[in-house]
Short mmCIF file of C-alpha atoms and ligand atoms in Angstrom, two decimals:
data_model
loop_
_atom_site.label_atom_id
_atom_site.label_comp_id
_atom_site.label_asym_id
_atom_site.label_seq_id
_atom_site.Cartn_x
_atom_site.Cartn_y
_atom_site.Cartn_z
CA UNK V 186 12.61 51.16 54.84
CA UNK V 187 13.09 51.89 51.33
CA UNK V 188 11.25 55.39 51.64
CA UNK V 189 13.76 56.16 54.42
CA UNK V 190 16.36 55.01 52.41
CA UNK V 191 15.24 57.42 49.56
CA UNK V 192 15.18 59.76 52.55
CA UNK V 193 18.97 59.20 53.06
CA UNK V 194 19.88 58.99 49.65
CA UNK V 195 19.17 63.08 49.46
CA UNK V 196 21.74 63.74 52.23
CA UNK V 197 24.52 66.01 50.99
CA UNK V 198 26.37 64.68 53.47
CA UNK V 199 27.72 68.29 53.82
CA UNK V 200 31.50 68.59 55.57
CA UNK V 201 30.11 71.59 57.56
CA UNK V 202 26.69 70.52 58.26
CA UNK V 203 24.55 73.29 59.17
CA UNK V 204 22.10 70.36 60.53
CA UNK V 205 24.38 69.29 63.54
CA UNK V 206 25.05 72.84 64.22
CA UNK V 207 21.35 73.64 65.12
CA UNK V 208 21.09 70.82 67.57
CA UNK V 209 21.61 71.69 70.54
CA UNK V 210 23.32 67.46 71.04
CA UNK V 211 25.33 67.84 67.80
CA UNK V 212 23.99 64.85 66.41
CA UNK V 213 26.35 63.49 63.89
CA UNK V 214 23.93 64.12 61.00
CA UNK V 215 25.99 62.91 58.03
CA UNK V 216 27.82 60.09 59.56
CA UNK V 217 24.42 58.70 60.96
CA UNK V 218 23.27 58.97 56.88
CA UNK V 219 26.24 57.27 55.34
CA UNK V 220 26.10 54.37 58.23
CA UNK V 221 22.69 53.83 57.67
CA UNK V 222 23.05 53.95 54.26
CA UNK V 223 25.31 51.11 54.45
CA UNK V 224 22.96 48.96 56.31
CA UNK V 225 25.46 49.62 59.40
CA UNK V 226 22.12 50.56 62.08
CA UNK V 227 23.59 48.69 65.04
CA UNK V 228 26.51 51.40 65.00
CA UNK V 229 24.56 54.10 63.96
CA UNK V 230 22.22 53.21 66.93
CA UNK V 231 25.13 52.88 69.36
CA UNK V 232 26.49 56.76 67.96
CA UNK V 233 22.97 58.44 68.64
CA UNK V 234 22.27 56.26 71.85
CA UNK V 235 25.64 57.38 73.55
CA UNK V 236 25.25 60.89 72.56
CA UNK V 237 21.76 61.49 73.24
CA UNK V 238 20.35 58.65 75.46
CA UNK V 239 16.93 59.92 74.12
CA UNK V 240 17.94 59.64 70.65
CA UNK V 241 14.23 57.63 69.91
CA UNK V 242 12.28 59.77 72.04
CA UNK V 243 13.99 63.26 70.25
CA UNK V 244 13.53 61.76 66.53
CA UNK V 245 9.41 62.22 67.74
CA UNK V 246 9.03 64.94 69.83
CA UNK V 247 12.12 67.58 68.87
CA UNK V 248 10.97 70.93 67.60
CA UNK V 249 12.76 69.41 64.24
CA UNK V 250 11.23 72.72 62.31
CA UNK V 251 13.63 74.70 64.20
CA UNK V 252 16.48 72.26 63.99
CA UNK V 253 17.91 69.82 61.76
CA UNK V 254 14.66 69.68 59.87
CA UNK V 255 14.68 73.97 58.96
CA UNK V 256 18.63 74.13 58.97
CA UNK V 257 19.24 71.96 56.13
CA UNK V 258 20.43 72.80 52.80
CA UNK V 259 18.11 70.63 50.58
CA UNK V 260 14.96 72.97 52.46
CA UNK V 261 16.02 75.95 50.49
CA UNK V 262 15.37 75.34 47.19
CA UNK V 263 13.20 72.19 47.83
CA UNK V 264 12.24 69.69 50.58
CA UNK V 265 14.41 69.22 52.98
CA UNK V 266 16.01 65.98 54.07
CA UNK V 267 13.57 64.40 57.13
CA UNK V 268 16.35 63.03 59.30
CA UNK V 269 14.27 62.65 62.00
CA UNK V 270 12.49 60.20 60.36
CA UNK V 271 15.59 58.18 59.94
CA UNK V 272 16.74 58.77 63.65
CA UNK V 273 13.50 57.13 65.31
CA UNK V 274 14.14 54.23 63.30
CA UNK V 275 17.47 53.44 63.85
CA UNK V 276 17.12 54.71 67.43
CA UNK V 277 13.61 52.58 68.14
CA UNK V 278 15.31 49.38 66.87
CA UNK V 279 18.55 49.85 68.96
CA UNK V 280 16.44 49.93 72.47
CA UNK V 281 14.88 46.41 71.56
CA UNK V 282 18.62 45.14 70.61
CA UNK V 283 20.79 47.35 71.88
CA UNK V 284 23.17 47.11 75.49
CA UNK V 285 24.22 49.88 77.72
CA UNK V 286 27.98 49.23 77.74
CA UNK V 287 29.04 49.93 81.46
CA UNK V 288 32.44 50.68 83.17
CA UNK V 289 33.41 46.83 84.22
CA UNK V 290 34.99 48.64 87.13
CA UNK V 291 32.07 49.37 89.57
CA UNK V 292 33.00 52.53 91.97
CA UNK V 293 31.15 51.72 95.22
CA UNK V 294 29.63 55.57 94.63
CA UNK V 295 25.60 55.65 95.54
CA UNK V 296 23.91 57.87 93.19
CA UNK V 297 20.22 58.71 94.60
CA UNK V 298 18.54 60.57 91.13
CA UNK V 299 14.80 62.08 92.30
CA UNK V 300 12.42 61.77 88.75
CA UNK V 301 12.37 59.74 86.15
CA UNK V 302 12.16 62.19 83.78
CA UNK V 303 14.45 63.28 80.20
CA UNK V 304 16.48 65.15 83.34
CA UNK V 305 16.90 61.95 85.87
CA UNK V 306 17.20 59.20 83.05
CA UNK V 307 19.95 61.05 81.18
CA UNK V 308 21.68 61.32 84.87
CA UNK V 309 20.79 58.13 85.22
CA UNK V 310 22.88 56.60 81.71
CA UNK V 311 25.38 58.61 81.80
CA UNK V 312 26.49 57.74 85.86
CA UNK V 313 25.58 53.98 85.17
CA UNK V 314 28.10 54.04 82.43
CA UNK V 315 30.77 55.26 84.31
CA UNK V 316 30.83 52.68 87.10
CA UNK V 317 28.45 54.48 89.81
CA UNK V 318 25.47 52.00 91.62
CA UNK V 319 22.71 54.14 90.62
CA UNK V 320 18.88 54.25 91.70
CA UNK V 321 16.44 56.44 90.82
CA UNK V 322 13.82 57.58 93.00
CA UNK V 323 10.18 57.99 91.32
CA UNK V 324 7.05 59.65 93.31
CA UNK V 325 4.67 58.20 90.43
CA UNK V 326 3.76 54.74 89.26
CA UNK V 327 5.52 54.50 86.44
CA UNK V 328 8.50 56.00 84.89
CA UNK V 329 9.36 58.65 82.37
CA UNK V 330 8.21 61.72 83.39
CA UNK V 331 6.27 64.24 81.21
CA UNK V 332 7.33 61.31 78.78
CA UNK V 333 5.04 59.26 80.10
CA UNK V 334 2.21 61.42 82.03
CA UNK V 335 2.04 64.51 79.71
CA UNK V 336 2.98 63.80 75.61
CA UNK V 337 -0.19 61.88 74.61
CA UNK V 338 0.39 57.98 73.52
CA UNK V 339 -1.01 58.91 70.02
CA UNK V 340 2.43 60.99 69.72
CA UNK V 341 4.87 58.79 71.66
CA UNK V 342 4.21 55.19 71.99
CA UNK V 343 4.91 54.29 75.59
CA UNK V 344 7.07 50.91 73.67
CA UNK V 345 9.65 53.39 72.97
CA UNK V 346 10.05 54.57 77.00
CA UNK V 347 9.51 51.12 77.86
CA UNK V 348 12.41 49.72 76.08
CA UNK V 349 14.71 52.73 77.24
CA UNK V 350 13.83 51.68 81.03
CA UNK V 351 14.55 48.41 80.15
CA UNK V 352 18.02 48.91 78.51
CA UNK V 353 18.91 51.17 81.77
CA UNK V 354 17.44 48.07 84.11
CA UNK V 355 19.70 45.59 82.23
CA UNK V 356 22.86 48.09 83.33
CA UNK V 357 21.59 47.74 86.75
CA UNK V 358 20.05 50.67 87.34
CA UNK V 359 17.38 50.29 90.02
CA UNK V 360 14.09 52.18 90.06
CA UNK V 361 12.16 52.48 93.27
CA UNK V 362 8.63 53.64 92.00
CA UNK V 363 5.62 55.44 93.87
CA UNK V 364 8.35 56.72 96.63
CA UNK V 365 8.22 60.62 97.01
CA UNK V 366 11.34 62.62 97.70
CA UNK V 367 11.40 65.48 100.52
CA UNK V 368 8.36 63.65 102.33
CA UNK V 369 9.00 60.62 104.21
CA UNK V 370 12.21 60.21 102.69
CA UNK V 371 14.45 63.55 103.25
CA UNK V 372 17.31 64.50 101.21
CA UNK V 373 19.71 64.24 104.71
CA UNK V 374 18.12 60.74 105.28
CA UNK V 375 19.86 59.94 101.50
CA UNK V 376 23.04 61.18 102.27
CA UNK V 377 22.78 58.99 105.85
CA UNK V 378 21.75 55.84 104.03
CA UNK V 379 25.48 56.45 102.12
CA UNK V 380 24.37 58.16 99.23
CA UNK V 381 27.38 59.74 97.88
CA UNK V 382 25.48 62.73 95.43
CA UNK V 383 21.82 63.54 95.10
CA UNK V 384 20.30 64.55 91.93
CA UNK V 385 16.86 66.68 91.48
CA UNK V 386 15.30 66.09 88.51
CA UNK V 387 11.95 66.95 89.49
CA UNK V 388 10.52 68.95 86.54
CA UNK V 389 6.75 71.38 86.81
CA UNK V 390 3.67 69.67 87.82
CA UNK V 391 1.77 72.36 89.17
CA UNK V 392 -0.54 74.44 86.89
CA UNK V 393 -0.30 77.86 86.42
CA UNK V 394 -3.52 79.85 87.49
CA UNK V 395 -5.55 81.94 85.09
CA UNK V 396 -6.57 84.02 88.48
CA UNK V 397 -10.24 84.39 87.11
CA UNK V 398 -13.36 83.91 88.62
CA UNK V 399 -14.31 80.59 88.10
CA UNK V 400 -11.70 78.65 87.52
CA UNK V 401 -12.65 75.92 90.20
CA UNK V 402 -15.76 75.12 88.91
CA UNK V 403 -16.75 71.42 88.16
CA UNK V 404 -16.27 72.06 84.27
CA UNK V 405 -13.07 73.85 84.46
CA UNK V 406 -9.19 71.63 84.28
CA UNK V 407 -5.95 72.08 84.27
CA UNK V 408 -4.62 70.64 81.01
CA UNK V 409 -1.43 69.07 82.75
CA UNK V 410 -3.96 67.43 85.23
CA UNK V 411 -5.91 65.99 82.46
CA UNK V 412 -3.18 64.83 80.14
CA UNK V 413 -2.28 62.05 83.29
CA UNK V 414 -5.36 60.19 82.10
CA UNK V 415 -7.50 61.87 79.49
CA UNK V 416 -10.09 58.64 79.25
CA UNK V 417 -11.30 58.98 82.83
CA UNK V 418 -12.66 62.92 82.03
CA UNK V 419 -16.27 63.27 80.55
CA UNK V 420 -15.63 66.66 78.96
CA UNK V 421 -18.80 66.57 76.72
CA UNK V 422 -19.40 67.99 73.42
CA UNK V 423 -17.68 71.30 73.46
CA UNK V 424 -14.97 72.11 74.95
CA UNK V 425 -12.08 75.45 74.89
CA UNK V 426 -8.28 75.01 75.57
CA UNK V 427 -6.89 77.93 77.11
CA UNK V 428 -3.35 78.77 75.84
CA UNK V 429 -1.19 78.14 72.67
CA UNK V 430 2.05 76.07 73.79
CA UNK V 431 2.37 72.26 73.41
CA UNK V 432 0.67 71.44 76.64
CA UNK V 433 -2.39 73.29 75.11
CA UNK V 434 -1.66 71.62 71.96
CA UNK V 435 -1.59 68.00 73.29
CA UNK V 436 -4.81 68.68 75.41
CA UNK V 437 -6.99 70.08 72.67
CA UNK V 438 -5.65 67.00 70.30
CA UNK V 439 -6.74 64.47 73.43
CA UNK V 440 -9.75 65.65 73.57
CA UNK V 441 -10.03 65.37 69.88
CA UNK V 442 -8.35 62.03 70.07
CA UNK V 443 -11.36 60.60 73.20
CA UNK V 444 -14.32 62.02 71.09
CA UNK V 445 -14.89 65.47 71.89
CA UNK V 446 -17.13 66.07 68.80
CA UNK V 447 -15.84 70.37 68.75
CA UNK V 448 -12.50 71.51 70.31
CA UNK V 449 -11.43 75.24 70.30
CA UNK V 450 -8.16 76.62 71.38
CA UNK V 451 -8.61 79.92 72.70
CA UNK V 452 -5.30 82.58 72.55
CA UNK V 453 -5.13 86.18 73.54
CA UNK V 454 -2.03 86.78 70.12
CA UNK V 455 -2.63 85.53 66.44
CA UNK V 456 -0.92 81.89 65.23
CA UNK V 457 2.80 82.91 64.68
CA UNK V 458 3.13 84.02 68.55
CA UNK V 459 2.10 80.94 69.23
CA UNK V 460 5.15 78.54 70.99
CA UNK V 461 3.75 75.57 70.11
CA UNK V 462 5.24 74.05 67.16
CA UNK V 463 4.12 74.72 63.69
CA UNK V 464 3.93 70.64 63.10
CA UNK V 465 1.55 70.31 66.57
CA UNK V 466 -0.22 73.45 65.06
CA UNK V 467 -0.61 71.73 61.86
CA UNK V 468 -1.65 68.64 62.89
CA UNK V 469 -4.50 70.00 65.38
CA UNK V 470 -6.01 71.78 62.29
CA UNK V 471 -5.44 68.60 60.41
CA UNK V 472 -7.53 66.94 63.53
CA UNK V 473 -10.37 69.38 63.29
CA UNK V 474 -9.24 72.13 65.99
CA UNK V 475 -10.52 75.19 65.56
CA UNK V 476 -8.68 78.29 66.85
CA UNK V 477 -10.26 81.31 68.20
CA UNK V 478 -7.17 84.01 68.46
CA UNK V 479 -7.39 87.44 69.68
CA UNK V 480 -9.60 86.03 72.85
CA UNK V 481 -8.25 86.15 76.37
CA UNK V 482 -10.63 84.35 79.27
CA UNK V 483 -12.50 86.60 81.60
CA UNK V 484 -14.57 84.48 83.90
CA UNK V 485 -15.48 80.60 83.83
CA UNK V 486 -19.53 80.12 84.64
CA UNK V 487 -21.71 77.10 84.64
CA UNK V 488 -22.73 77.85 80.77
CA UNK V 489 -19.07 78.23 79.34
CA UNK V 490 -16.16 81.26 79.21
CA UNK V 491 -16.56 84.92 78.81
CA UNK V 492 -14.00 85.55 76.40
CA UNK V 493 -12.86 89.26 75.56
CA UNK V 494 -11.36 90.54 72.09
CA UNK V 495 -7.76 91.26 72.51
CA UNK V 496 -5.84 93.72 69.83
CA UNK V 497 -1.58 93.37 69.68
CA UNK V 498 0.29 96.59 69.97
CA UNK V 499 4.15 96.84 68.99
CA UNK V 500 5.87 100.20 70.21
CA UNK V 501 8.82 101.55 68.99
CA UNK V 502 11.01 99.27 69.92
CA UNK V 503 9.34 96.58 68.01
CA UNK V 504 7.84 95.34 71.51
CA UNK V 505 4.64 93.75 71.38
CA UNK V 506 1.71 93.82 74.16
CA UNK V 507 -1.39 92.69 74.13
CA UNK V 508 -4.68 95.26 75.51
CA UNK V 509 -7.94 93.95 75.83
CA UNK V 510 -10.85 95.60 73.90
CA UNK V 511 -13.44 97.16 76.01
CA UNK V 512 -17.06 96.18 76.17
CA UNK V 513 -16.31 92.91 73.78
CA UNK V 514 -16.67 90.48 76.44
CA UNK V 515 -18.99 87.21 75.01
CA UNK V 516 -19.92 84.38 77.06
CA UNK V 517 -18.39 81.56 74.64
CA UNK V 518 -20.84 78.45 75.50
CA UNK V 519 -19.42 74.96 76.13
CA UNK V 520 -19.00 72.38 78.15
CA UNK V 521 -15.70 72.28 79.43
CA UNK V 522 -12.72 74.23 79.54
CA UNK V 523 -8.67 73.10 79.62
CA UNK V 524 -6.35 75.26 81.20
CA UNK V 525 -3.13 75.52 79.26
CA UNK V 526 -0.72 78.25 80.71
CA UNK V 527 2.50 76.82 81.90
CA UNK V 528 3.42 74.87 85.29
CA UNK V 529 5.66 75.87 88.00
CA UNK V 530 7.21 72.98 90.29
CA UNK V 531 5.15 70.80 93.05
CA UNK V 532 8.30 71.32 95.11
CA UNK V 533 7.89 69.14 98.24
CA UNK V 534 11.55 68.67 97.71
CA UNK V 535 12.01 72.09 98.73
CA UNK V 536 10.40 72.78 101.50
CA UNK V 537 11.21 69.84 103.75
CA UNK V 538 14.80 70.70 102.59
CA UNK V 539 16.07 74.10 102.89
CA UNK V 540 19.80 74.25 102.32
CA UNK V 541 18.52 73.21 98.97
CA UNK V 542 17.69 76.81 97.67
CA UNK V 543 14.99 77.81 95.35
CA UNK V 544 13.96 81.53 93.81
CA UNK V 545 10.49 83.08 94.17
CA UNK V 546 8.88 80.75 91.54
CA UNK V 547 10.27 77.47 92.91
CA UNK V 548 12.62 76.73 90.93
CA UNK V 549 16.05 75.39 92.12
CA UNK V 550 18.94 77.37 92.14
CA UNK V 551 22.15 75.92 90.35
CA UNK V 552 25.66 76.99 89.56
CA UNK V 553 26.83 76.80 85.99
CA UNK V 554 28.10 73.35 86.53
CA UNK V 555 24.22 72.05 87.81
CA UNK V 556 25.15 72.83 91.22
CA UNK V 557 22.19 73.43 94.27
CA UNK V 558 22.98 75.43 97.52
CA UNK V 559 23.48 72.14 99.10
CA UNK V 560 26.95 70.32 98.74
CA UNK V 561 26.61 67.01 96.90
CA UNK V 562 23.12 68.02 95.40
CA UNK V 563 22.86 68.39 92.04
CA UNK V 564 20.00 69.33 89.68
CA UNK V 565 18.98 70.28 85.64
CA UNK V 566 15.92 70.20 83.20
CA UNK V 567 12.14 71.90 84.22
CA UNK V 568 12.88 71.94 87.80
CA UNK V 569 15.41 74.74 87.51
CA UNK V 570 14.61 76.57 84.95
CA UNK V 571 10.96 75.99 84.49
CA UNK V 572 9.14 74.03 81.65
CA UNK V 573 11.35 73.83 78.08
CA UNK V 574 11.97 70.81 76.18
CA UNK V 575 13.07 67.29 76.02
CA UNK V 576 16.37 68.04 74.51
CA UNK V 577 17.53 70.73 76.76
CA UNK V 578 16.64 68.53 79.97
CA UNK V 579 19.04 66.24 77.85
CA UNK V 580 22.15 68.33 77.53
CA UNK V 581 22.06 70.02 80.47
CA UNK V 582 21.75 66.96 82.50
CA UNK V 583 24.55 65.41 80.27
CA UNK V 584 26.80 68.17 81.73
CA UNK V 585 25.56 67.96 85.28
CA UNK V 586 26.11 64.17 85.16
CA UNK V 587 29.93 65.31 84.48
CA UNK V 588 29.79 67.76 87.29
CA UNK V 589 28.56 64.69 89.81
CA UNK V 590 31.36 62.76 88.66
CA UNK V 591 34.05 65.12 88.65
CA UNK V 592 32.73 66.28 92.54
CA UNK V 593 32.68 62.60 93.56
CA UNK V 594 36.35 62.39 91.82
CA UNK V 595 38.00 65.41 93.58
CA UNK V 596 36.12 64.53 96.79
CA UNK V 597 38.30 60.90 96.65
CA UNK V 598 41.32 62.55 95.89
CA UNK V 599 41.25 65.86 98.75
P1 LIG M 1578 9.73 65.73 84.06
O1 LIG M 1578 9.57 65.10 82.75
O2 LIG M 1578 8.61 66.56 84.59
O3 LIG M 1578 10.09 64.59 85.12
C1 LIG M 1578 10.15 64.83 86.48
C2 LIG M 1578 9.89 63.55 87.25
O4 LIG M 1578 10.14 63.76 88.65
C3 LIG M 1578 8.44 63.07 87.14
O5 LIG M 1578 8.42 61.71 86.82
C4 LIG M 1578 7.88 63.32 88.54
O6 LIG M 1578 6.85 62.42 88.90
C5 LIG M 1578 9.11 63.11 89.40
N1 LIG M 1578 9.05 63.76 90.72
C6 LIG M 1578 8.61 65.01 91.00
N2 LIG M 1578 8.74 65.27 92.32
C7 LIG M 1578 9.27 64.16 92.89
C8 LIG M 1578 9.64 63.81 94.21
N3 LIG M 1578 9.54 64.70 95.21
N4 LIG M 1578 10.14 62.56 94.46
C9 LIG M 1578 10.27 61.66 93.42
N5 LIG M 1578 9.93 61.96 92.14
C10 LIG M 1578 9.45 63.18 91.87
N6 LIG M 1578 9.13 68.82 75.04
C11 LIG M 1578 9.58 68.53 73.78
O7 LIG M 1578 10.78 68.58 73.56
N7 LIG M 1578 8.71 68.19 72.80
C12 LIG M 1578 7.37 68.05 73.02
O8 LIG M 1578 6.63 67.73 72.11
C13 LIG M 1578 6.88 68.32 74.33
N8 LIG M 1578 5.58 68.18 74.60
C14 LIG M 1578 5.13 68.37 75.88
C15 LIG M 1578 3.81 68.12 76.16
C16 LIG M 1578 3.34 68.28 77.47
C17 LIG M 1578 1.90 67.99 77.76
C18 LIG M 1578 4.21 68.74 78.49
C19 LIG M 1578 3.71 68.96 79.88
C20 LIG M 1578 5.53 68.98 78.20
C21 LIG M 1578 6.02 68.78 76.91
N9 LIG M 1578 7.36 68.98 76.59
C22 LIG M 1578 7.82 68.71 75.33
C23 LIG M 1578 8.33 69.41 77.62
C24 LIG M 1578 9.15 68.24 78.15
O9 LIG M 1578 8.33 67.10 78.35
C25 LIG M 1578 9.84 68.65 79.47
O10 LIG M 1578 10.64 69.77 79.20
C26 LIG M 1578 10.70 67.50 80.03
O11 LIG M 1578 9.91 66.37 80.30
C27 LIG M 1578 11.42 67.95 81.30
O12 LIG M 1578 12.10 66.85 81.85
P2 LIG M 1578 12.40 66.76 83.42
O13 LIG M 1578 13.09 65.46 83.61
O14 LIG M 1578 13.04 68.00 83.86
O15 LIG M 1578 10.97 66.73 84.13
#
């Protein structure tokens, strides 16, 4: 507490804070320092929760380098202020305390929200709040998402999701686990059980394929695949992670994390094309990663990965490609490999539903204001749009939680 408090104690408390202005939810930077400052956390918890519902699960997992963390004013002559830090824990403590304060006036609107996700929790606070009977539909066991199945519990302790489920429970919002949208249960058999709006927050579970030879062989995964449970996979000693974002990232850190004794991330550009984050980056070194860049895959065998060299070539337009060297191919030995190259959606939503309209890839198709093809259906975050962050599943589904309510509103009224 008192190192956080040293932490606030550097604030500028700027009047035009560059730090809320690189959010992309406009946290209140310098009111949340001078509250918590004061000892006031209750209220700076109730500030943070009602503007970003995932206030505790941002202060861990935000790209903060590109954010409030590398857009304040302290970081340009010295160290810059870590509000972050200060964020997860006034945010933590507020979901053991805090309440969900709730329209007394119930609507008798039925909200059905499909996921449990950033996307359909966000949905799920921000309907809740304003009076609708909410319940969110969930094909897995247990809720959060990507929160949940994907960020490893070394990075986000499941107490934090946990408490936020609980908090939204308390409101009333009901969650009806291991039951799979677009299956058994249609979107049209929602909207004749008196659901008044439908909202897709189904995210990207599917892998992306490398499309080499290979790739089903028994030691070859896809990282997303192994993130769900990381302690029931017996990669052995040596293993390569395909791919350089935070999926790749987590995976080569897991393995780290359940004892694989040498983990290599593999990555046809150099370490600042990389989209992982610089911290993830740093901490995998940290860990004991190694990184082999310059290398795309060529072919999975039984012995390991042919790797080739790779060169970068930027043309005159300052665009960069990447060629592959000729004759350099190595077979790289281990024992397992991750694959690490994006997801696209597992859309059985889709395809038992087809006035709800998705482009070549899968993805929905909205209007600016989060709307589908299909009247009433509504959708944001990875499902649309493919797979981004925590924080942009938050503030777009902020909006499209509007757009429900202000369709529901209009509909009463025509
Ligand atoms: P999801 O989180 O994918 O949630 C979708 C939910 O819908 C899931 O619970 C799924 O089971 C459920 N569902 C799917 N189909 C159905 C159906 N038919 N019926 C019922 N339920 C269904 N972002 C960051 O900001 N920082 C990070 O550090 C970070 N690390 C990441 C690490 C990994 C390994 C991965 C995979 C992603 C990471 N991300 C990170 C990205 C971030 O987690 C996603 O952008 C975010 O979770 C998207 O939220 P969403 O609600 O759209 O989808």
């Amino acid at each position: 507490m008192t190192e956080l408090i040293n932490k606030a104690n550097k604030c500028l408390l700027c009047k035009n804070p560059i730090c809320k202005q690189n959010c992309p939810i406009s946290t209140e930077i310098p009111t949340i320092i001078s509250l918590y400052k004061d000892g006031k956390t209750q209220e700076a918890g109730e500030i943070l929760f009602n503007n970003n519902p995932l206030s505790a699960i941002c202060a861990i997992v935000c790209p903060h380098e590109n954010q409030c963390l590398g857009n304040c004013i302290k970081g340009i002559k010295g160290e810059p202020v870590e509000f972050y830090k200060i964020e997860e824990d006034i945010s933590t403590e507020f979901l053991k305390r805090g309440k969900l304060k709730t329209n007394i006036d119930k609507n008798n609107k039925k909200i059905a929200v499909v996921g449990s996700g950033p996307a359909g929790l966000t949905v799920a606070v921000e309907l809740i709040k304003k009076g609708y009977d909410v319940t969110v539909f969930e094909k897995n066991e247990e809720l959060g998402g990507i929160l949940r199945y994907g960020i490893p519990e070394f990075r986000l302790p499941r107490s934090i999701i946990d408490n936020l489920i609980n908090l939204l429970k308390e409101a009333g919002v009901k969650f009806k686990v291991n039951t799979t949208i677009g299956q058994i249960i249609t979107i049209d058999k929602l909207f004749e059980d008196g659901y008044d709006s439908i909202f897709i927050g189904t995210g990207t579970w599917n892998p992306k394929r490398l499309n080499i030879k290979g790739e089903t062989l028994g030691n070859s995964y896809y990282a997303i695949d192994y993130l769900r449970s990381p302690k029931n996979y017996d990669l052995g000693e040596k293993v390569v992670v395909i791919g350089a974002g935070n999926v790749a990232m987590d995976a080569a850190r897991s393995a780290k994390y359940y004892g694989v004794k040498d983990v290599y991330v593999a990555y046809r550009r150099d370490f600042s094309d990389m989209s992982a984050t610089k911290a993830e980056i740093g901490d995998a070194l940290k860990e004991g990663v190694e990184f082999l860049t310059y290398k795309a895959p060529v072919e999975i065998n039984e012995n390991g990965i042919v790797l080739v060299d790779t060169k970068k070539i930027v043309d005159e337009e300052g665009k960069s490609s990447v060629i592959k060297i000729e004759n350099s191919e190595k077979l790289f030995e281990c024992d397992s490999i991750l694959i690490a190259v994006s997801q696209i959606p597992r859309n059985t939503i889709i395809s038992n539903n087809k006035s709800v309209k998705a482009n070549d890839k899968g993805l929905i198709i909205i209007d600016s204001e989060g709307s589908t093809s299909r009247k009433g259906v509504f959708s944001s975050g990875d499902v649309t749009h493919g797979p981004k962050t925590v924080i942009e599943a938050v503030v777009e589904s902020k909006k499209v939680a509007n757009s429900i309510d202000n369709y529901l509103k209009s509909k009463q009224t025509s």
